mmCIF file of C-alpha atoms in Angstrom:
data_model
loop_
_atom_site.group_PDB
_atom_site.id
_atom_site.type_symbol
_atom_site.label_atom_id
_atom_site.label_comp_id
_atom_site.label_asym_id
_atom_site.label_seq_id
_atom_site.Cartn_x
_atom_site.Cartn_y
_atom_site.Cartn_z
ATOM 1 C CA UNK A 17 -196.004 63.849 -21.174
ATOM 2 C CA UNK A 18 -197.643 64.256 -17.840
ATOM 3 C CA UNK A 19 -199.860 61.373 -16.220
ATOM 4 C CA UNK A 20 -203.513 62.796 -16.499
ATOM 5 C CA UNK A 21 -204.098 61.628 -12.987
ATOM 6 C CA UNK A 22 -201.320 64.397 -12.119
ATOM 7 C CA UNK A 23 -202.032 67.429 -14.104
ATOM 8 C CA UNK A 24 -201.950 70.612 -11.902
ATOM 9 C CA UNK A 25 -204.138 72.019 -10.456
ATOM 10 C CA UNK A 26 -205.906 76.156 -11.476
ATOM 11 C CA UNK A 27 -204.939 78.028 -8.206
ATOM 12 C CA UNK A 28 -206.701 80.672 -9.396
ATOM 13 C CA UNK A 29 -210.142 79.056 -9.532
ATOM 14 C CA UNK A 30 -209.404 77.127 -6.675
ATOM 15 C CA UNK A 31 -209.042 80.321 -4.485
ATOM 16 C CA UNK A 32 -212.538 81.497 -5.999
ATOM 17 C CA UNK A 33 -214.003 78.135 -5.159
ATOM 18 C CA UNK A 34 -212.393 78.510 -1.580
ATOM 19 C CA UNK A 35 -214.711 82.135 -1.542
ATOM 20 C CA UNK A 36 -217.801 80.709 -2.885
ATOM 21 C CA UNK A 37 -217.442 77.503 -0.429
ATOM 22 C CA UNK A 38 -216.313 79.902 2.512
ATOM 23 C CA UNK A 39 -219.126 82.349 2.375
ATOM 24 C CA UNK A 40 -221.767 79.547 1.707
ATOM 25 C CA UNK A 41 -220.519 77.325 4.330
ATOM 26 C CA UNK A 42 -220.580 80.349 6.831
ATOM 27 C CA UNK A 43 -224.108 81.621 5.886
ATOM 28 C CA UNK A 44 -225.307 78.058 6.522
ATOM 29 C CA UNK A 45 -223.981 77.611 9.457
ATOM 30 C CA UNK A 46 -225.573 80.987 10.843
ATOM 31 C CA UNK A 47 -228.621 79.707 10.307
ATOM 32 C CA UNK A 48 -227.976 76.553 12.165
ATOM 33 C CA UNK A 49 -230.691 75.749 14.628
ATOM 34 C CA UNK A 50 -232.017 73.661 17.661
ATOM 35 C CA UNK A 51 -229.772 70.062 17.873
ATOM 36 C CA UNK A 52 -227.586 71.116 14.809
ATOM 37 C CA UNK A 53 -226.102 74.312 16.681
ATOM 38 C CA UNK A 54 -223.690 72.032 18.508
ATOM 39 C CA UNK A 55 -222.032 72.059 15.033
ATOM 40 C CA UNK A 56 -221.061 75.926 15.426
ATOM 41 C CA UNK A 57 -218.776 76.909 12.876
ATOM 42 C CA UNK A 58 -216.589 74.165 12.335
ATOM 43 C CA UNK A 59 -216.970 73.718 8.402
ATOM 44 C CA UNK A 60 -215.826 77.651 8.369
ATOM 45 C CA UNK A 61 -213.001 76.807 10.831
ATOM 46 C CA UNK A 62 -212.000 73.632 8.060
ATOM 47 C CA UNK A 63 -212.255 75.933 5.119
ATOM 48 C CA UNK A 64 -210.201 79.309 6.437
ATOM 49 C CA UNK A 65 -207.586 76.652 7.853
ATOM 50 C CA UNK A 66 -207.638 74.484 4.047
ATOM 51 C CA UNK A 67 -207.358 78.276 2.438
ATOM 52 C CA UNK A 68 -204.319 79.364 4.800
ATOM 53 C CA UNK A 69 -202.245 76.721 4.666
ATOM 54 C CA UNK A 70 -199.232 77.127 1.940
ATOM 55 C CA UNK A 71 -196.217 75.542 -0.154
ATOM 56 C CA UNK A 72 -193.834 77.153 -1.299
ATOM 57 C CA UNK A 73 -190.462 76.768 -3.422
ATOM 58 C CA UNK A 74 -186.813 77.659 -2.493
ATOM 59 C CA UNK A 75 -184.730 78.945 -5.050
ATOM 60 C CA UNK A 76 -182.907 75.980 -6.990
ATOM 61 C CA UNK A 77 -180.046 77.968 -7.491
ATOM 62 C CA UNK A 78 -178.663 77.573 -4.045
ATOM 63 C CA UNK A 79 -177.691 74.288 -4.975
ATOM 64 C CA UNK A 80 -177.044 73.757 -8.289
ATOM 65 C CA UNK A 81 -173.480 72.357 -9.183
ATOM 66 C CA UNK A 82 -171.735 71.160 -12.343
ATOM 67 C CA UNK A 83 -171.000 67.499 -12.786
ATOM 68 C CA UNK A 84 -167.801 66.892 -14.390
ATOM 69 C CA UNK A 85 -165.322 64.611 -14.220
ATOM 70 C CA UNK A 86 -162.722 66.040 -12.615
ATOM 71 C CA UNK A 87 -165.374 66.757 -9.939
ATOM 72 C CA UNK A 88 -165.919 63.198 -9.833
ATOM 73 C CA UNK A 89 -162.264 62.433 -9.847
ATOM 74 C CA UNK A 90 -161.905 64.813 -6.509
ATOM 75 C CA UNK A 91 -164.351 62.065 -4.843
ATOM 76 C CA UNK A 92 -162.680 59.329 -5.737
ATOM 77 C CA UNK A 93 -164.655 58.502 -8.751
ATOM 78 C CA UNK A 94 -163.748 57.697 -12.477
ATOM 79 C CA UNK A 95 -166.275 57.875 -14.412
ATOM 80 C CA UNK A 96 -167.170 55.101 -17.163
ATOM 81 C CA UNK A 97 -166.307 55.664 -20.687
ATOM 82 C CA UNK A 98 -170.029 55.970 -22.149
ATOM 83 C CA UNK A 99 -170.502 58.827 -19.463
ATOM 84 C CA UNK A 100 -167.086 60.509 -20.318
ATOM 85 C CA UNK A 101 -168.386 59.978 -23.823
ATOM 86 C CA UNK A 102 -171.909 62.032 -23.358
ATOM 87 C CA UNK A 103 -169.852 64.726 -20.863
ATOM 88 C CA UNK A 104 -168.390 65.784 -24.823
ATOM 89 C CA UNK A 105 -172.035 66.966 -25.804
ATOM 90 C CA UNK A 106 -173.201 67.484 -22.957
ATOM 91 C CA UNK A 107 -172.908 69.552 -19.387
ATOM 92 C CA UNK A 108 -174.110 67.771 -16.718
ATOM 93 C CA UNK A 109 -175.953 69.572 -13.646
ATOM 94 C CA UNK A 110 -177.068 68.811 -10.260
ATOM 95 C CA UNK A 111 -179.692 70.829 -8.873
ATOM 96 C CA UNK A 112 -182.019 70.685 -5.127
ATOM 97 C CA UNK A 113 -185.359 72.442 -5.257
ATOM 98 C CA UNK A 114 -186.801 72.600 -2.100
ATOM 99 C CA UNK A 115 -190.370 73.267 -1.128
ATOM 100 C CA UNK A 116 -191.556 74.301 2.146
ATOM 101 C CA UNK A 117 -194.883 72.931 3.091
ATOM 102 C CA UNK A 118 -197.042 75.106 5.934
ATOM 103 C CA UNK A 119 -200.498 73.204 6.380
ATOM 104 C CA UNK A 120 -202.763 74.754 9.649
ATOM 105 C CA UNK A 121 -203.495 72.813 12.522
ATOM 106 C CA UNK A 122 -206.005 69.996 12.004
ATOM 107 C CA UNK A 123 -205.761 70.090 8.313
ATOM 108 C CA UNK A 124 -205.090 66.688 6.761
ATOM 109 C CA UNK A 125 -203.381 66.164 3.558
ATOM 110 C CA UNK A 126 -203.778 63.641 0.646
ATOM 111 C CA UNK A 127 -200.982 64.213 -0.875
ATOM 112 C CA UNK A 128 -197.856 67.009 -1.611
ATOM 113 C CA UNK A 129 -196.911 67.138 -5.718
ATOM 114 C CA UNK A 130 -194.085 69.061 -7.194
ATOM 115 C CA UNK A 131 -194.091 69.390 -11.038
ATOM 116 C CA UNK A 132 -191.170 70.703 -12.781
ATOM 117 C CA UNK A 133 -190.891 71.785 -16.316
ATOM 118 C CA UNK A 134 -187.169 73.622 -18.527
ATOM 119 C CA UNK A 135 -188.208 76.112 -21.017
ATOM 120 C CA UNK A 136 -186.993 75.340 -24.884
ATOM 121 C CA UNK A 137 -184.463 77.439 -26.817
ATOM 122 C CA UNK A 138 -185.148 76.683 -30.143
ATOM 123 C CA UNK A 139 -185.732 73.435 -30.809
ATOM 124 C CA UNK A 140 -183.775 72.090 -27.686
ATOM 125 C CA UNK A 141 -184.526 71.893 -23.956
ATOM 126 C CA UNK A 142 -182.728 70.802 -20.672
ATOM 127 C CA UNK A 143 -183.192 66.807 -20.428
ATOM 128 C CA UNK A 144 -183.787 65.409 -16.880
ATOM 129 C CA UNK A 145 -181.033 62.580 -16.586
ATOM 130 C CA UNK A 146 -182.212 61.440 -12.901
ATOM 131 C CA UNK A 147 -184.762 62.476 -10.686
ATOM 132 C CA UNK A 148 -184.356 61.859 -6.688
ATOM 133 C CA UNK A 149 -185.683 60.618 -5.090
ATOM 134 C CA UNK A 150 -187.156 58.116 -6.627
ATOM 135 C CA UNK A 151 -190.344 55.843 -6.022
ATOM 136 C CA UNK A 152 -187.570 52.441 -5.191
ATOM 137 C CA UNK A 153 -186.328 54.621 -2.363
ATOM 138 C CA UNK A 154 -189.074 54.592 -1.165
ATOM 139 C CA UNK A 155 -188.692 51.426 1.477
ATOM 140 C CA UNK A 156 -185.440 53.071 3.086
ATOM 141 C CA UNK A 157 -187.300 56.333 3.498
ATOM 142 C CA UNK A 158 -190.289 54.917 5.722
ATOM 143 C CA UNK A 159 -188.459 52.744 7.836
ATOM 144 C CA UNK A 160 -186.682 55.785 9.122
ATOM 145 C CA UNK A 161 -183.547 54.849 7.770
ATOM 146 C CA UNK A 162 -181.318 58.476 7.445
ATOM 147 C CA UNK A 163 -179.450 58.172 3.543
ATOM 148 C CA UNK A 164 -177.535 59.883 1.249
ATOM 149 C CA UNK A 165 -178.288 59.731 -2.206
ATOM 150 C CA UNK A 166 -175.542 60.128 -4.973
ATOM 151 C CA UNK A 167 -174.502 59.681 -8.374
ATOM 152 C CA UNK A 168 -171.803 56.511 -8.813
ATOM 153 C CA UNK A 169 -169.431 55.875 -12.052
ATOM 154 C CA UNK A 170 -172.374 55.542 -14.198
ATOM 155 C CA UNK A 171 -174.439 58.558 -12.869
ATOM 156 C CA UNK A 172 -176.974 55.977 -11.820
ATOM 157 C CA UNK A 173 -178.259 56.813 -8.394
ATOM 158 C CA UNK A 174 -177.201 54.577 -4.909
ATOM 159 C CA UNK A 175 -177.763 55.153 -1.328
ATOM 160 C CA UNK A 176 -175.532 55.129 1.598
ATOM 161 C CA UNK A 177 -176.395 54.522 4.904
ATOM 162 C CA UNK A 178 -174.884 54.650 8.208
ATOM 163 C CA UNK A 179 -173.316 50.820 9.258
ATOM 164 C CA UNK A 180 -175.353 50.492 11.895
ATOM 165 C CA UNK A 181 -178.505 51.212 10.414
ATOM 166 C CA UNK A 182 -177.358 48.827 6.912
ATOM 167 C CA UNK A 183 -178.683 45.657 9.057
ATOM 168 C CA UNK A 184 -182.501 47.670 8.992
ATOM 169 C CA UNK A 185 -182.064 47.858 5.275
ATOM 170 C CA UNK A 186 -180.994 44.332 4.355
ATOM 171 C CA UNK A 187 -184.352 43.059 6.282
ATOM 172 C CA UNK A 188 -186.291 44.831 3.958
ATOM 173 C CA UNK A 189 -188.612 42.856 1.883
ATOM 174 C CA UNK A 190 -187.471 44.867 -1.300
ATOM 175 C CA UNK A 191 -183.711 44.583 -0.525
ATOM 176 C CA UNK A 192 -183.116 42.615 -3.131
ATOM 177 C CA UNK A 193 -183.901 45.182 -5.846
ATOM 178 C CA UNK A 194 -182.304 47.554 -3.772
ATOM 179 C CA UNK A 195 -178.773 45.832 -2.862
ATOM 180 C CA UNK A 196 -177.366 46.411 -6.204
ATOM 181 C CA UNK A 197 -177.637 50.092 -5.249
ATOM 182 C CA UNK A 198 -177.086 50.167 -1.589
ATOM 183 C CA UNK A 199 -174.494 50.036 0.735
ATOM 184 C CA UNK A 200 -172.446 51.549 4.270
ATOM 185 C CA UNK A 201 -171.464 55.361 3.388
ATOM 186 C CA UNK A 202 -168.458 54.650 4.541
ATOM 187 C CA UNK A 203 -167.778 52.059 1.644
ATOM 188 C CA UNK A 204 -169.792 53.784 -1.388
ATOM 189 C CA UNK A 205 -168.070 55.910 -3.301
ATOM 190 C CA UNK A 206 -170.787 58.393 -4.496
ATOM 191 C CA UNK A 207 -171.064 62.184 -5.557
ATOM 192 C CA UNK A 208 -173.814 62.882 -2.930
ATOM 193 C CA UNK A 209 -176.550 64.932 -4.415
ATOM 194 C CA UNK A 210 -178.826 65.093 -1.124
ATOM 195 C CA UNK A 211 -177.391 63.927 1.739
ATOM 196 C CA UNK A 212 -179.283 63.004 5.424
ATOM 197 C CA UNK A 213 -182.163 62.302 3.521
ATOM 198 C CA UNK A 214 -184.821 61.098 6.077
ATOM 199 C CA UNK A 215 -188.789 63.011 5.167
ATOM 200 C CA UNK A 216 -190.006 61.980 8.636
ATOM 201 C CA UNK A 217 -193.101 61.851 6.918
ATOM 202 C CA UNK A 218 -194.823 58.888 8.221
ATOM 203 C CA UNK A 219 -195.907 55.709 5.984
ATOM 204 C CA UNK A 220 -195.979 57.765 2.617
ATOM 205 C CA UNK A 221 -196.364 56.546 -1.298
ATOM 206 C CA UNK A 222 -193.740 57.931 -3.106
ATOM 207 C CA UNK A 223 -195.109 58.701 -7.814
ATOM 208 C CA UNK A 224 -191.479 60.170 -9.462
ATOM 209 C CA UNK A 225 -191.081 60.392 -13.131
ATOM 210 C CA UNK A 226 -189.362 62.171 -15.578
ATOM 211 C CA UNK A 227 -186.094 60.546 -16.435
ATOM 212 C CA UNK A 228 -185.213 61.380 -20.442
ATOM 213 C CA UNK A 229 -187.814 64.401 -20.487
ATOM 214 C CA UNK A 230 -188.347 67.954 -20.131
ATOM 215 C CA UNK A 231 -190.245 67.952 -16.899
ATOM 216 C CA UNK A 232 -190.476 65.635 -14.279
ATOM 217 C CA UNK A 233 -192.327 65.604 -11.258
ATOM 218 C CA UNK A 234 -193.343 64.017 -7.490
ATOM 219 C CA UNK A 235 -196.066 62.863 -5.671
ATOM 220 C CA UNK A 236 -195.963 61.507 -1.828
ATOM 221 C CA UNK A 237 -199.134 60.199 -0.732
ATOM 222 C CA UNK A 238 -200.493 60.341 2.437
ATOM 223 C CA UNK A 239 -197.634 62.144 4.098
ATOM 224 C CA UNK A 240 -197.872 63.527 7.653
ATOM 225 C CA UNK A 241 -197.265 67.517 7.259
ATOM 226 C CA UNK A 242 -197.828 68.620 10.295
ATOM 227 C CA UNK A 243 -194.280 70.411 11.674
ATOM 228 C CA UNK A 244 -192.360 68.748 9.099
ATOM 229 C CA UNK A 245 -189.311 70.532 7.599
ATOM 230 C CA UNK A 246 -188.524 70.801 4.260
ATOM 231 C CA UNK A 247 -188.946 68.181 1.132
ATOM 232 C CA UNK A 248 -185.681 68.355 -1.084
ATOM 233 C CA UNK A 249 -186.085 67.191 -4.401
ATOM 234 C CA UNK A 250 -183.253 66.189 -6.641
ATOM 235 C CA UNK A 251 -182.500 66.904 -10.327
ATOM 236 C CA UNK A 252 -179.403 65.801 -12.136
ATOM 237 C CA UNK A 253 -179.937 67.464 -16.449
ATOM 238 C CA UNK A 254 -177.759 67.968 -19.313
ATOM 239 C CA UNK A 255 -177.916 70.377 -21.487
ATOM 240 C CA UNK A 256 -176.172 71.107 -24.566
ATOM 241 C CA UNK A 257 -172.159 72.030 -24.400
ATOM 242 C CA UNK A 258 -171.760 76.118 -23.893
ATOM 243 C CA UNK A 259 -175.594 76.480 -22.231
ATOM 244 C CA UNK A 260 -174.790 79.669 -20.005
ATOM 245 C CA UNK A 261 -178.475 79.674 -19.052
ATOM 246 C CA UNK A 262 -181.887 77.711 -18.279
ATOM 247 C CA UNK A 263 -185.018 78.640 -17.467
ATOM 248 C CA UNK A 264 -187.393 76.880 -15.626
ATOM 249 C CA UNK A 265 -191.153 77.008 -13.819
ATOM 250 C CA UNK A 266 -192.799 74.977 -11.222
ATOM 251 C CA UNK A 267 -195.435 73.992 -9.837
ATOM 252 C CA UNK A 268 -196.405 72.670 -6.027
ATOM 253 C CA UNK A 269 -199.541 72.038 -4.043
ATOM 254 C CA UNK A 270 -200.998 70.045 -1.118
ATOM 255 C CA UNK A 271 -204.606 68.064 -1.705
ATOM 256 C CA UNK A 272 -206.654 67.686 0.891
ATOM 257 C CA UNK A 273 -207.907 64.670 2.496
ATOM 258 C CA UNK A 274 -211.349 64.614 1.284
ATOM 259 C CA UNK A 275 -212.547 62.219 4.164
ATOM 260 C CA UNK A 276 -211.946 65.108 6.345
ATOM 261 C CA UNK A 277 -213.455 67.613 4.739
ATOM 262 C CA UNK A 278 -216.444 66.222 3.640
ATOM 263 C CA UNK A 279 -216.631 65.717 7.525
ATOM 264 C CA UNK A 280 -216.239 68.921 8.706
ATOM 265 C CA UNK A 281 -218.750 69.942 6.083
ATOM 266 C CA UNK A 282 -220.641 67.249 6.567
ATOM 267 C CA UNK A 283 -224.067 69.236 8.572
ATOM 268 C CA UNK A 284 -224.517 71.481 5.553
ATOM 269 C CA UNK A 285 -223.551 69.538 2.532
ATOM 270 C CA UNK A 286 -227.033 68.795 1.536
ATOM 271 C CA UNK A 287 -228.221 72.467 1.891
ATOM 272 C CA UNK A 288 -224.791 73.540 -0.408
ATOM 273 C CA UNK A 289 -225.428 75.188 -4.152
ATOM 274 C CA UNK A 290 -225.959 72.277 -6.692
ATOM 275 C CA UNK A 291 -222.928 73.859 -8.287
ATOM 276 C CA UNK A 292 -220.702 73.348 -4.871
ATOM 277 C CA UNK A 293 -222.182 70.284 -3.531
ATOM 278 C CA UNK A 294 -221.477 68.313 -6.961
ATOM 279 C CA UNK A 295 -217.872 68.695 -6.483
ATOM 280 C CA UNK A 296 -218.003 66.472 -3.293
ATOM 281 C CA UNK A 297 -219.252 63.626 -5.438
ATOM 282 C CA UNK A 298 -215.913 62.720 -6.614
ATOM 283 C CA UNK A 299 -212.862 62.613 -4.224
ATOM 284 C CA UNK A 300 -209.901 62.826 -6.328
ATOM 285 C CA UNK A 301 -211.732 65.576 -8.565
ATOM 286 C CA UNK A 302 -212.573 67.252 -5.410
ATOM 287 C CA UNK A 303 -209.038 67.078 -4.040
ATOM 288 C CA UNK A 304 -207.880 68.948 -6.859
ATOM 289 C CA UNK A 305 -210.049 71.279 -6.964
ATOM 290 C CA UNK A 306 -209.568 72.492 -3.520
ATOM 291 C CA UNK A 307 -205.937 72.615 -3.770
ATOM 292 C CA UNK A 308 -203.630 75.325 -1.950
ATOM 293 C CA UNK A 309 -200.357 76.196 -3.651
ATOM 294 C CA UNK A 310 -197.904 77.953 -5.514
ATOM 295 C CA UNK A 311 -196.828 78.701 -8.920
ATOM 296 C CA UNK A 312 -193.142 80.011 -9.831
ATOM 297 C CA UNK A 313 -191.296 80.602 -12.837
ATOM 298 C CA UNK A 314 -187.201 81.300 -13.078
ATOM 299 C CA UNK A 315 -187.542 83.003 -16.894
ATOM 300 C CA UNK A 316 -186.407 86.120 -18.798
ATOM 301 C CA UNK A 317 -184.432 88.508 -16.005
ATOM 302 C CA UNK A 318 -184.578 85.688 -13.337
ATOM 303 C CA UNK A 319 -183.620 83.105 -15.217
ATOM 304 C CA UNK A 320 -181.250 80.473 -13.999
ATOM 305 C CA UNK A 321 -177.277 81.420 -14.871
ATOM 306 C CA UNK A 322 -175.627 77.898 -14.799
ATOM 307 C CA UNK A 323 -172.549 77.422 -13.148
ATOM 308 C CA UNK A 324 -169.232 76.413 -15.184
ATOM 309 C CA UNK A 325 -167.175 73.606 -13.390
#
């Protein structure tokens, strides 16, 4: 089940609550006078920048490969014999979803979250086997550190880096929970699932879960948005042998940084609607509710055909 703390957001009220906000905030400032005019119409300016900026998924059928183990065997891999034992019920899938995140200028973000959910057939589902990246990558990721992340014997996850950049890593203060799984790409032998793997998204907290479930989803905290490219997200499921199909829906938003906006807002707050300034009393409730994103669901006629290996 889903953290409370990161249930989705409504879109749809939060694009009325943009409205109400927008056309309060404007007829306030309107009716700004004498030393508070300076202000102009900078909470309007905040609000029609929050409202315009976007996420937005790729399709996750550009990238979504069969795992088997000949596959594995073309790499240089033999799998181990609990793996080769599960590959009998099950087929194995790797799949990339993208998003593409398009915040306006001066908007600041709290954080970017992803949630992911497979539809049922019956009385079985898709089951998420690894999710990437997740939160013990981390580290590698803010240091700047370029990686590719892959599946070894085991279909656990490792990372390989460049050799000169391994010497970075190994000074880590978490290195030694990471060695295990870390090494020179040129010595791992891994079935890369995303590879030059480097968010360029500042110092960033990194909330992944969903390994042994239906859904599974991200959060990265604090991330700097502005001009950034896009966030891959990794997904490696099984589903039950002869699955020709899956289907799937998602969710992703941005939160704003309620610092900011509180800020911007911050000459007309008081003369707000109870209904409108009450919101502002709690950040994380606020952030929520003033998300921007998307919603998207790959069922019935678009439904994901799975590739046979």
């Amino acid at each position: 089940m889903m953290n409370r703390n990161l249930t989705p957001p409504n879109l749809e009220e939060a694009e009325q609550l943009f409205n109400d906000l927008l056309e309060e905030v404007s007829s306030k400032e309107a009716n700004l006078a004498g030393g508070e005019a300076q202000d102009g119409a900078r909470g309007k300016t905040a609000i029609q920048r929050l409202k315009e900026t976007s996420v937005t998924f790729g399709d996750p059928r550009s990238r979504l490969i069969p795992l088997t183990a000949q596959g594995f065997a073309a790499q240089g891999i033999e799998l181990d014999y609990e793996v080769r034992q599960l590959m009998h019920q099950f087929d194995f899938y790797s799949m990339v979803v993208s998003v593409d995140p398009r915040p306006q200028p001066s908007v600041e973000i709290s954080g970017l979250e992803c949630h992911l959910s497979f539809g049922s057939q019956g009385n079985q589902a898709p089951i998420v086997h690894r999710i990437i990246p997740g939160a013990k990558w981390q580290p590698i990721i803010n240091i700047g550190v370029e990686m590719n992340l892959g599946l070894d014997a085991n279909l656990d996850v490792s990372a390989g880096v460049d050799a000169a950049e391994l010497a970075k890593v190994e000074r880590l203060p978490d290195y030694n929970r990471l060695k295990a799984n870390v090494g020179s790409k040129d010595n791992l032998k891994l079935f890369t699932v995303l590879d030059g793997l480097n968010y360029q998204l500042g110092k960033f907290d990194i909330i992944a879960q969903g390994d042994d479930n239906s859904e599974c989803y991200w959060r990265i905290e604090k991330p700097k948005l502005q001009d950034q490219a896009t966030v891959k997200f990794g997904i490696i499921f099984k589903v039950p042998k002869g699955w020709d199909s899956i289907e799937l829906t998602g969710q992703v938003w941005i939160e704003p940084e309620m610092d900011w906006l509180f800020g911007e807002l911050s000459h007309v707050i008081k003369a707000l609607p109870g209904h409108l300034k009450d919101i502002f009393g709690s950040k994380a409730r606020a952030a929520k509710q003033f998300a921007v994103g998307q919603k998207e669901a790959w069922i019935g006629e678009n439904k994901i055909i799975l590739p046979h290996g």
